[in-house]
Tab-separated table of C-alpha atoms and ligand atoms in Angstrom:
chain	number	residue	atom	x	y	z
A	1	MET	CA	-2.733	69.245	-109.946
A	2	GLU	CA	-0.732	66.151	-110.481
A	3	GLU	CA	2.521	67.761	-110.081
A	4	PHE	CA	1.328	68.762	-106.550
A	5	ASP	CA	0.619	65.246	-105.455
A	6	GLU	CA	4.209	64.164	-106.876
A	7	LEU	CA	5.622	66.897	-104.890
A	8	VAL	CA	3.915	65.612	-101.540
A	9	SER	CA	4.801	62.161	-102.140
A	10	SER	CA	8.462	63.009	-102.040
A	11	LEU	CA	8.063	64.973	-98.844
A	12	THR	CA	8.112	63.664	-95.058
A	13	PRO	CA	5.002	64.528	-93.277
A	14	ARG	CA	5.613	66.342	-89.885
A	15	GLU	CA	2.735	68.139	-88.277
A	16	ASP	CA	-1.000	67.860	-88.910
A	17	ASN	CA	-3.393	69.881	-86.929
A	18	GLU	CA	-6.615	71.611	-87.641
A	19	ALA	CA	-4.905	74.816	-89.002
A	20	ILE	CA	-1.839	73.568	-90.916
A	21	LYS	CA	-0.212	70.394	-92.347
A	22	SER	CA	3.533	70.602	-92.600
A	23	TYR	CA	5.961	68.316	-94.533
A	24	GLN	CA	9.792	68.384	-94.284
A	25	ASN	CA	11.794	68.436	-97.514
A	26	THR	CA	14.402	65.728	-96.506
A	27	THR	CA	15.338	64.981	-100.255
A	28	ALA	CA	16.226	68.566	-101.233
A	29	VAL	CA	13.251	68.783	-103.801
A	30	ALA	CA	13.378	72.049	-105.717
A	31	CYS	CA	10.747	74.781	-104.647
A	32	PRO	CA	8.323	75.250	-107.493
A	33	ALA	CA	8.394	78.940	-107.205
A	34	CYS	CA	12.130	79.750	-107.076
A	35	GLU	CA	13.549	76.468	-107.995
A	36	THR	CA	16.173	76.112	-105.057
A	37	PRO	CA	15.574	73.496	-102.379
A	38	PHE	CA	13.200	74.514	-99.584
A	39	ASP	CA	13.097	73.292	-96.148
A	40	ASP	CA	9.436	72.638	-95.233
A	41	MET	CA	6.127	72.945	-96.969
A	42	VAL	CA	3.294	74.220	-94.988
A	43	VAL	CA	-0.480	73.774	-96.158
A	44	CYS	CA	-2.910	76.336	-94.381
A	45	LYS	CA	-6.148	74.768	-94.017
A	46	ARG	CA	-8.274	77.673	-92.708
A	47	GLU	CA	-9.286	80.967	-94.086
A	48	PHE	CA	-7.121	82.908	-91.774
A	49	THR	CA	-3.960	81.422	-89.978
A	50	SER	CA	-1.112	82.951	-88.084
A	51	LEU	CA	2.195	81.259	-88.101
A	52	GLU	CA	4.762	81.729	-85.509
A	53	LEU	CA	8.225	81.264	-87.161
A	54	ASP	CA	11.184	80.214	-85.125
A	55	PHE	CA	13.502	81.642	-87.534
A	56	GLU	CA	13.952	84.402	-90.064
A	57	MET	CA	13.220	82.932	-93.373
A	58	ASP	CA	12.292	83.574	-96.945
A	59	LEU	CA	8.890	82.241	-98.065
A	60	CYS	CA	7.596	81.099	-101.279
A	61	THR	CA	3.900	80.356	-101.804
A	62	THR	CA	1.286	78.748	-104.074
A	63	ILE	CA	-2.399	78.007	-103.872
A	64	HIS	CA	-3.554	74.378	-104.116
A	65	ASP	CA	-7.243	73.345	-104.045
A	66	GLY	CA	-7.866	76.931	-102.469
A	67	ASP	CA	-5.486	76.408	-99.683
A	68	VAL	CA	-2.431	78.577	-99.360
A	69	VAL	CA	0.824	76.558	-99.303
A	70	LEU	CA	4.013	78.005	-98.162
A	71	PHE	CA	7.614	76.859	-98.835
A	72	THR	CA	10.193	77.992	-96.266
A	73	HIS	CA	13.840	78.800	-97.018
A	74	LYS	CA	15.924	79.306	-93.892
B	101	ZN	ZN1	11.219	79.084	-103.030
């Protein structure tokens, strides 16, 4: 999905561990799901992942190459 690579290239990488890879949306890119700018994008690399969220937030999701991708909206 070329669109996804384009999206990733405009985000700032933050965390990368064995469970997740996260990016910060520093340039107010629109969320592909709801079309409003999101705060962070999180790629879940494992089959099962628990996320501890610091804030109450809305989530949008997509699937890319079999990985769940989350878009957070605070
Ligand atoms: Zn969204």
